[in-house]
Coordinates of C-alpha atoms in Angstrom, one line a residue:
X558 CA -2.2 8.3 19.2
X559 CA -3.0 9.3 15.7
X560 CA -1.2 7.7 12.8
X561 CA -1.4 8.3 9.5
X562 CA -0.3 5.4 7.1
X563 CA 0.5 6.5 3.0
X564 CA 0.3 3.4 0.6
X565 CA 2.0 3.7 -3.0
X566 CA 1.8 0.0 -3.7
X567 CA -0.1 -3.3 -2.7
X568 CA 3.1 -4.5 -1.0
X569 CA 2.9 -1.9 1.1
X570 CA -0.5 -2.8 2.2
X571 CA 0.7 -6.0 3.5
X572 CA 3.8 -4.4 5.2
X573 CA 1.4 -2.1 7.1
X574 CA -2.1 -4.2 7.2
X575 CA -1.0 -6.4 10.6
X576 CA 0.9 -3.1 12.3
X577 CA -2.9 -1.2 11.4
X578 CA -4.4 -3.9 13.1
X579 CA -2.5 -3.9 16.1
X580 CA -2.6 0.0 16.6
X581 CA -6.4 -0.2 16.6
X582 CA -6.8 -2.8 19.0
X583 CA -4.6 -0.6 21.2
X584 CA -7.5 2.0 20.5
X585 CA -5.5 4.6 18.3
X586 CA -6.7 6.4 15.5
X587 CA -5.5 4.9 12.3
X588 CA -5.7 7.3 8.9
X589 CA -4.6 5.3 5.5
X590 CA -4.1 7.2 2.8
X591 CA -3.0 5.9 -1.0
X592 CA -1.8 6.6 -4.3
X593 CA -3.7 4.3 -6.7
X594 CA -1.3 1.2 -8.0
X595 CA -1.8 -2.2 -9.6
X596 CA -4.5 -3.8 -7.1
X597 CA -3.8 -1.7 -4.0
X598 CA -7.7 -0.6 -4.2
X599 CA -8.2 -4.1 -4.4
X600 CA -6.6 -5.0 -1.4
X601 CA -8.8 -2.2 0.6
X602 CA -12.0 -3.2 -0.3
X603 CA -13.9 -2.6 3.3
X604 CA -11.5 -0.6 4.5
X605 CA -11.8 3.5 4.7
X606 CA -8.9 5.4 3.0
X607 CA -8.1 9.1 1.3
X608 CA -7.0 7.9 -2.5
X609 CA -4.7 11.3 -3.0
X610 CA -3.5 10.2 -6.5
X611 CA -6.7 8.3 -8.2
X612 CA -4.8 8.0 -11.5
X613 CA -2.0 6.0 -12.3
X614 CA 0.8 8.3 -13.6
X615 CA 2.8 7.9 -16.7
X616 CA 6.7 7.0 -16.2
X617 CA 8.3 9.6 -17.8
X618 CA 9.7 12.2 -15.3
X619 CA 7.2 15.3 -16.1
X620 CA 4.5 13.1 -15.1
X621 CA 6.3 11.4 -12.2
X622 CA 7.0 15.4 -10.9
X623 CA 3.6 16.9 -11.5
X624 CA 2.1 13.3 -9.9
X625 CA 4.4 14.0 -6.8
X626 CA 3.4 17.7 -6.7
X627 CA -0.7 17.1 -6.9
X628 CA 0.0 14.4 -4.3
X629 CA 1.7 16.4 -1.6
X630 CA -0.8 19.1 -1.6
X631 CA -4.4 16.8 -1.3
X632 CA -1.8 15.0 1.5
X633 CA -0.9 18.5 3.1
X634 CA -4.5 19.8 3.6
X635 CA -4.9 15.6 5.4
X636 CA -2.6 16.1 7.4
X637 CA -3.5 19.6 8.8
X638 CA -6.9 18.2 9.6
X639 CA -5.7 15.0 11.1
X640 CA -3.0 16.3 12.6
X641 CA -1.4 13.0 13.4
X642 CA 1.2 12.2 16.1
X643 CA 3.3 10.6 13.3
X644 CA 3.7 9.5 10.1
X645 CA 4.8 5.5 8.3
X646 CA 4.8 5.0 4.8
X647 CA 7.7 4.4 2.0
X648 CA 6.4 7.4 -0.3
X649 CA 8.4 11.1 -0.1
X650 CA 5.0 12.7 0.4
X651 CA 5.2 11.7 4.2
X652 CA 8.3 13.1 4.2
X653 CA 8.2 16.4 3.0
X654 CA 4.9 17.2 4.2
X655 CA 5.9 16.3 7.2
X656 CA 9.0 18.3 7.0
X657 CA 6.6 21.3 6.1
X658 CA 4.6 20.9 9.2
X659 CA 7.2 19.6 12.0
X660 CA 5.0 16.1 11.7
X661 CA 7.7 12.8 12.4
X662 CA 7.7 10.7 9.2
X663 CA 9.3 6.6 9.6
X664 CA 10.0 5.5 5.8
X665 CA 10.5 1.9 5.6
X666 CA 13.2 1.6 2.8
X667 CA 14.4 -2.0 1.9
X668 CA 16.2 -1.3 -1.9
X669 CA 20.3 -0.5 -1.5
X670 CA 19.8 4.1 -1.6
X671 CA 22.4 4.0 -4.7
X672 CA 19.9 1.5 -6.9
X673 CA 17.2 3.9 -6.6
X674 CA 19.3 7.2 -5.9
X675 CA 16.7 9.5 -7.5
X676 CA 14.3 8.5 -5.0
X677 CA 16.5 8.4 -2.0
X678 CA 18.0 11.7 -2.6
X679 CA 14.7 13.7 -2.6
X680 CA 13.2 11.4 0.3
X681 CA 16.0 10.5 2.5
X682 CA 16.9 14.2 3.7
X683 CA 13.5 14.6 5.1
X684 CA 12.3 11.6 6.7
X685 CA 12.6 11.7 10.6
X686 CA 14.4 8.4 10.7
X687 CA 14.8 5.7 8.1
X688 CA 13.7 1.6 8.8
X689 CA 16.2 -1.2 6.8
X690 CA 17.2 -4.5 7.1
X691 CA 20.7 -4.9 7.2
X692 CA 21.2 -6.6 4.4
X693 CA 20.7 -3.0 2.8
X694 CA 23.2 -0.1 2.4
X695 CA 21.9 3.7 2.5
X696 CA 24.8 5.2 2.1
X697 CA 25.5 8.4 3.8
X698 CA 22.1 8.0 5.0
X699 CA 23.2 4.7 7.3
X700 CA 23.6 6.7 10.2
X701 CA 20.2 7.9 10.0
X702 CA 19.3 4.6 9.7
X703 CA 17.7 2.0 12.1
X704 CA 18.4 -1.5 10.7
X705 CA 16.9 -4.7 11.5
X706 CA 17.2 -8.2 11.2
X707 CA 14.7 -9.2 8.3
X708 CA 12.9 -7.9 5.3
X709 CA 9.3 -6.2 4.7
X710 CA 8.1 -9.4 4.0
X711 CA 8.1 -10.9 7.8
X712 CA 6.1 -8.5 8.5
X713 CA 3.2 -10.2 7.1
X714 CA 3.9 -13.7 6.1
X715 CA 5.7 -14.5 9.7
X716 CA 3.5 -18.0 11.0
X717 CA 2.4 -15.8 13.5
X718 CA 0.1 -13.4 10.9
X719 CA 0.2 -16.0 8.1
X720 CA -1.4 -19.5 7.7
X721 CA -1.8 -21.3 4.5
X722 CA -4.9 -22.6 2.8
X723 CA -6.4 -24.4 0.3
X724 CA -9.2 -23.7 0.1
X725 CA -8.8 -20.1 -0.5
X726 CA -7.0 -20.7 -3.9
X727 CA -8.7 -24.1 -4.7
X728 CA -11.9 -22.9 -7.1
X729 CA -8.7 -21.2 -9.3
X730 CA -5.6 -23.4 -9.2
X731 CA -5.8 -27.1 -9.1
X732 CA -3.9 -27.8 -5.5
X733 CA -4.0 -31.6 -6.3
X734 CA -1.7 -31.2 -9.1
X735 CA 1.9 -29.9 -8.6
X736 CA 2.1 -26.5 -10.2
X737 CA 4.5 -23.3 -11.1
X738 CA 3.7 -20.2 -11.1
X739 CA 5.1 -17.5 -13.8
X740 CA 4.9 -13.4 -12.6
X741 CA 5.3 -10.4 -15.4
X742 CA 5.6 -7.2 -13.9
X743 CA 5.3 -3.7 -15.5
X744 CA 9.0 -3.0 -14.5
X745 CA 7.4 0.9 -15.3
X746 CA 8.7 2.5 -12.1
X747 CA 11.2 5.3 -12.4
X748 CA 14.0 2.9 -11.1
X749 CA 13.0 0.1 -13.5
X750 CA 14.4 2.6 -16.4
X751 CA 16.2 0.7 -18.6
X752 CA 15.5 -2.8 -16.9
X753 CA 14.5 -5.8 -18.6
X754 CA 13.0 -9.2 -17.3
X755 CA 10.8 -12.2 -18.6
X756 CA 10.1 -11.8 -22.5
X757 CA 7.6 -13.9 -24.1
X758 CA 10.7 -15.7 -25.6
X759 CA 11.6 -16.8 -22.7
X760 CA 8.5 -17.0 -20.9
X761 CA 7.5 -20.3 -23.7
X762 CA 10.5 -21.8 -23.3
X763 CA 10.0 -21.9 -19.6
X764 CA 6.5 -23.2 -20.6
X765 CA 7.9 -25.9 -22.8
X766 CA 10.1 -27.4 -20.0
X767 CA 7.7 -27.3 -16.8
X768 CA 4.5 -28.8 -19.2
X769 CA 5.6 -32.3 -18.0
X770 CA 5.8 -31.6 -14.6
X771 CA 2.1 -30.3 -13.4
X772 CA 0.5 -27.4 -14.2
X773 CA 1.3 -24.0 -15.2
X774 CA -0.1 -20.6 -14.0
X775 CA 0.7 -16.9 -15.3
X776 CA -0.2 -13.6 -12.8
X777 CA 0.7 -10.1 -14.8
X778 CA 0.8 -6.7 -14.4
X779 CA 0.6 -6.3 -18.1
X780 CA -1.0 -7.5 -21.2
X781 CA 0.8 -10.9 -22.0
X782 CA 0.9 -12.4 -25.4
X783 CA -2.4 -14.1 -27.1
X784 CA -0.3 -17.3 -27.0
X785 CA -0.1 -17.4 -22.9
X786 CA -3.2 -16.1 -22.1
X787 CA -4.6 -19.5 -21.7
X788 CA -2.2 -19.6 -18.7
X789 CA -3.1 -16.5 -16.7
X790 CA -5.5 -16.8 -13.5
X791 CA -6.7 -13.5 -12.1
X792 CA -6.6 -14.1 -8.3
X793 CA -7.7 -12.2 -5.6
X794 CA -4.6 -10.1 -4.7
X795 CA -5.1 -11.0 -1.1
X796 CA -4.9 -14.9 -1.8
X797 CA -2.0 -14.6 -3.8
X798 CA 0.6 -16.0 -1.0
X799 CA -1.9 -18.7 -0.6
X800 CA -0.9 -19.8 -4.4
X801 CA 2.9 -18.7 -3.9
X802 CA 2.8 -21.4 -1.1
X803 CA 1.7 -24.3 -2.6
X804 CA 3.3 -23.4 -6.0
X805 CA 6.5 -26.2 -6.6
X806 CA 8.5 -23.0 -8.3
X807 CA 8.1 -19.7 -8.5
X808 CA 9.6 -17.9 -11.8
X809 CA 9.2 -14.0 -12.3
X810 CA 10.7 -10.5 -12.6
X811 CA 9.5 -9.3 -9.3
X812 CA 11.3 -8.3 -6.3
X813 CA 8.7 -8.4 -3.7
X814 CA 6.9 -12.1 -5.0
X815 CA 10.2 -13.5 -5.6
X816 CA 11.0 -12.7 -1.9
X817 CA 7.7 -13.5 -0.8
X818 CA 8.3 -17.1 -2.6
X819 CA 11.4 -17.8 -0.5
X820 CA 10.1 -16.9 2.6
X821 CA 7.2 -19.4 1.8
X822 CA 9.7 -22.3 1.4
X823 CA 8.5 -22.3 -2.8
X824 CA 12.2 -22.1 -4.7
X825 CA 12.1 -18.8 -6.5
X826 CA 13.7 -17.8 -9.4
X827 CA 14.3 -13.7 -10.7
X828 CA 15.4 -13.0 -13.8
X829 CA 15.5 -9.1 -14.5
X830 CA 18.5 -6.5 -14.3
X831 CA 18.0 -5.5 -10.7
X832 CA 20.4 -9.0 -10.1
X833 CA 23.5 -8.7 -7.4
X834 CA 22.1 -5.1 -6.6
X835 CA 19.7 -5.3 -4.1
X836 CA 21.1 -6.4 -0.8
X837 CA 18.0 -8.4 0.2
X838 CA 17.7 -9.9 -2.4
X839 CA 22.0 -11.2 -2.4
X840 CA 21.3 -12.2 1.3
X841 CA 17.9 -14.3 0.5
X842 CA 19.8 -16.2 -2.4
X843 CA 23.7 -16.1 -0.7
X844 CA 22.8 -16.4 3.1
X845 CA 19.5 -18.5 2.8
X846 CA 19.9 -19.9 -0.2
X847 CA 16.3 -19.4 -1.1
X848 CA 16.1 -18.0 -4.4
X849 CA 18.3 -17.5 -7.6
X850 CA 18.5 -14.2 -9.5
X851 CA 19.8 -14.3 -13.2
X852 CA 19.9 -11.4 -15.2
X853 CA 18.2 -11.4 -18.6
X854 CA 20.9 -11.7 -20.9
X855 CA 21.4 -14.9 -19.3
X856 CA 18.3 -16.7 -20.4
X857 CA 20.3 -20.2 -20.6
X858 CA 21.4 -19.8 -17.4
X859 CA 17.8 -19.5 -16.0
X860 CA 17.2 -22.8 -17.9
X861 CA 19.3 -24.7 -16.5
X862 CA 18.7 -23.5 -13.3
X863 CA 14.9 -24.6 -13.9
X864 CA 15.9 -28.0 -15.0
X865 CA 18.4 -28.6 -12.0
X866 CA 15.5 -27.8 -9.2
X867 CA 13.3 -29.6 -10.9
X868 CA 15.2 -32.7 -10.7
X869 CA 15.9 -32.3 -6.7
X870 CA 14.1 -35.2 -5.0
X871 CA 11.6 -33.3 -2.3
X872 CA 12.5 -30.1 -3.7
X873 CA 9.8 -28.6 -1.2
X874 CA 11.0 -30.1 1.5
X875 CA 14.6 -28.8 1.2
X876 CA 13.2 -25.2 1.0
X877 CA 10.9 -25.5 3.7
X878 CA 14.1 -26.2 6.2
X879 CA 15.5 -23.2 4.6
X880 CA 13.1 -21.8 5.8
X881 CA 13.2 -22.6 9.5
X882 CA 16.3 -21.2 10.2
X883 CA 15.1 -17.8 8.7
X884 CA 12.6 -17.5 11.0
X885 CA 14.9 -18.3 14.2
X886 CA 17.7 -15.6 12.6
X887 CA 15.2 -12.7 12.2
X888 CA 12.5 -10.7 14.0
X889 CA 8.9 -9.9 13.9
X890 CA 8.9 -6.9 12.4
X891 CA 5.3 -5.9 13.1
X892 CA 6.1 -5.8 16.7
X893 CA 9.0 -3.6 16.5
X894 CA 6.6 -1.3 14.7
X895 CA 4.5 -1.5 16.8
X896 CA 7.0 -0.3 19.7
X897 CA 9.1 1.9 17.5
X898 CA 6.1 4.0 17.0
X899 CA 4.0 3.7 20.1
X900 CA 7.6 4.8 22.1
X901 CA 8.6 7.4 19.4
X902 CA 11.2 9.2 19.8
X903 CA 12.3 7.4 22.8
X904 CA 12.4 4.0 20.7
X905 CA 14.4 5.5 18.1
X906 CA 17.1 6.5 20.7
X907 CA 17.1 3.0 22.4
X908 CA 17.7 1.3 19.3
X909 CA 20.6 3.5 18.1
X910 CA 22.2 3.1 21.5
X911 CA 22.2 -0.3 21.4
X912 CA 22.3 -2.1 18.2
X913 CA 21.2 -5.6 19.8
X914 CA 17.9 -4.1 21.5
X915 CA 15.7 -5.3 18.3
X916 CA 16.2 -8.8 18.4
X917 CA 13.5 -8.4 21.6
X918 CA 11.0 -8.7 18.5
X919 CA 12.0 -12.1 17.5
X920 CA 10.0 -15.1 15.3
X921 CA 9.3 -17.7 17.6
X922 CA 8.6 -21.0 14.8
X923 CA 5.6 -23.0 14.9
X924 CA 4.4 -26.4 13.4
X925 CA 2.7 -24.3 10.5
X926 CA 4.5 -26.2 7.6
X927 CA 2.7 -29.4 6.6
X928 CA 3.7 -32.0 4.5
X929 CA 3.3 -31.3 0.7

């Protein structure tokens, strides 16, 4: 088969990078193609990809329009010399050019359609079919939904695809120390209109009350405060869950690492606006019990959410069993896919007959957790 892959953000690399694998070691053609964001380049270094957006755009709508525009045309003239069999991504240039030239699209969606309605309703008409855990509601776009048991994140930090080390964080973070890492992200994105989350307020007296504990560690999308600099590590973006794992807590305004945290057994903690919204994120912290989201107007709250983890004895160790049972409850999601797309449309028909037929693709657990 052909496949052509469209990256708007490094999570997306890691949602796609063990699914890319797998299609080329069953010898089809693999074409990635990306819109340039945060350290997505980064991430692709070695790798051969079509940048259709070089520039970062602004966030004001003109500039999110004319971005989309320029975008869909450098991916139209692609995609008419590809010519793929089929199209994954979680960007509406997939689906409309593939619209335009009777190419399937698969857009893996995991935010509720309602919370981010002005991208739904200008992607979600078009796409061929739609890919969601069900922990998230797309509205009158269920039924052209195919849900599964899990979240974007399995697909890359399952044990199968994922093993911590050490020694790939070790010459930047101090792994004999106990340590907690702090996240600041742009929040910039259309959706992110009008959302607030950590302020350097905040952010010191966070400091001030993990100081005693071990070690502290800042990653941002943005230019922090002179005061914290001291704290930020620039990482390698691909040894970032590495740290997450090994962190003792994780405290930030992102979605994806604050999901990422709890699926590494590191208690995470999300303050922004985006709080009781997201249905991933309500099942993570209601279901699992893996995380905590506070909104940012509730900055005592957050402390003394901070002070009561850290005075759990083996605070670790109760999230790693956490853990355990989310792996046994959901599936491996780069093996469905894998099938969903090597059995297009056939898959897609199977799975809408019977609701049950994905939990084939299930987590088997291994001893990867070691003591901390």
């Amino acid at each position: 088969m052909k496949i052509l892959i469209q990256l708007n953000h490094p999570a997306h690399y890691h949602l796609f990078s063990n699914p890319i694998k797998e299609f080329r070691k069953r010898n089809h053609t693999v074409l990635i193609t990306i819109k340039e964001k945060d350290v997505l380049s980064k991430l692709l270094e070695g790798e051969k990809y079509l940048n259709i957006a070089p520039k970062y755009r602004k966030s004001n709508k003109l500039s999110i329009l004319l971005n989309l525009i320029r975008s869909e045309l450098k991916l139209y003239k692609i995609i008419k010399n590809f010519k793929p069999n089929v199209m994954l991504g979680t960007s509406p240039e997939i689906v409309h050019t593939g619209c335009l030239l009777n190419i399937p699209s698969i857009f893996f969606g995991e935010d509720d359609a309602k919370e981010v309605l002005m991208g739904t309703s200008i992607i979600y008409p078009f796409a061929s079919v739609i890919v969601s855990p069900k922990s998230v509601d797309n509205w009158i776009w269920n039924k052209k939904t195919i849900f599964y048991e899990g979240y974007h994140e399995l697909a890359y930090l399952n044990p199968k695809y994922f093993r911590p080390d050490k020694n790939k964080i070790k010459n930047i973070i101090d792994v004999s120390k106990p340590y907690f890492i702090l996240r600041f992200s742009n929040l910039s994105a259309w959706h992110d209109r009008g959302k607030k989350g950590l302020s350097e307020e905040v952010a010191k007296e966070i400091i001030r009350m993990l100081k005693p504990f071990g070690n502290i560690y800042i990653t941002s999308e943005k230019k922090i405060p002179k005061e914290l600099e001291k704290y930020q590590i620039q990482i390698d973006p691909i040894d970032i869950h590495h740290a997450l794992y090994y962190a003792n807590m994780f405290i930030g305004d992102s979605q994806t690492m604050t999901i990422e945290a709890g699926i590494l057994g590191t208690p995470s903690l999300r303050f922004n606006d985006f709080v009781g919204r997201l249905g991933c994120m309500e099942e993570l912290e209601h279901e699992y019990g893996l995380t905590i989201g506070i909104k940012s107007k509730e900055p005592e709250r957050l402390f003394k959410s901070i002070d009561e983890l850290l005075n759990i004895e083996d605070l670790k160790g109760e999230w790693r069993k956490k853990t355990n049972r989310l792996f046994f409850e959901n599936i491996d999601l780069t093996q469905l896919i894998v099938w969903l797309v090597e059995n297009y449309p056939e898959s897609i028909e199977i799975l809408k007959r019977n609701d049950d037929n994905e939990r084939t693709f299930e987590i088997h657990p291994t001893n990867w957790i070691e003591e901390i």
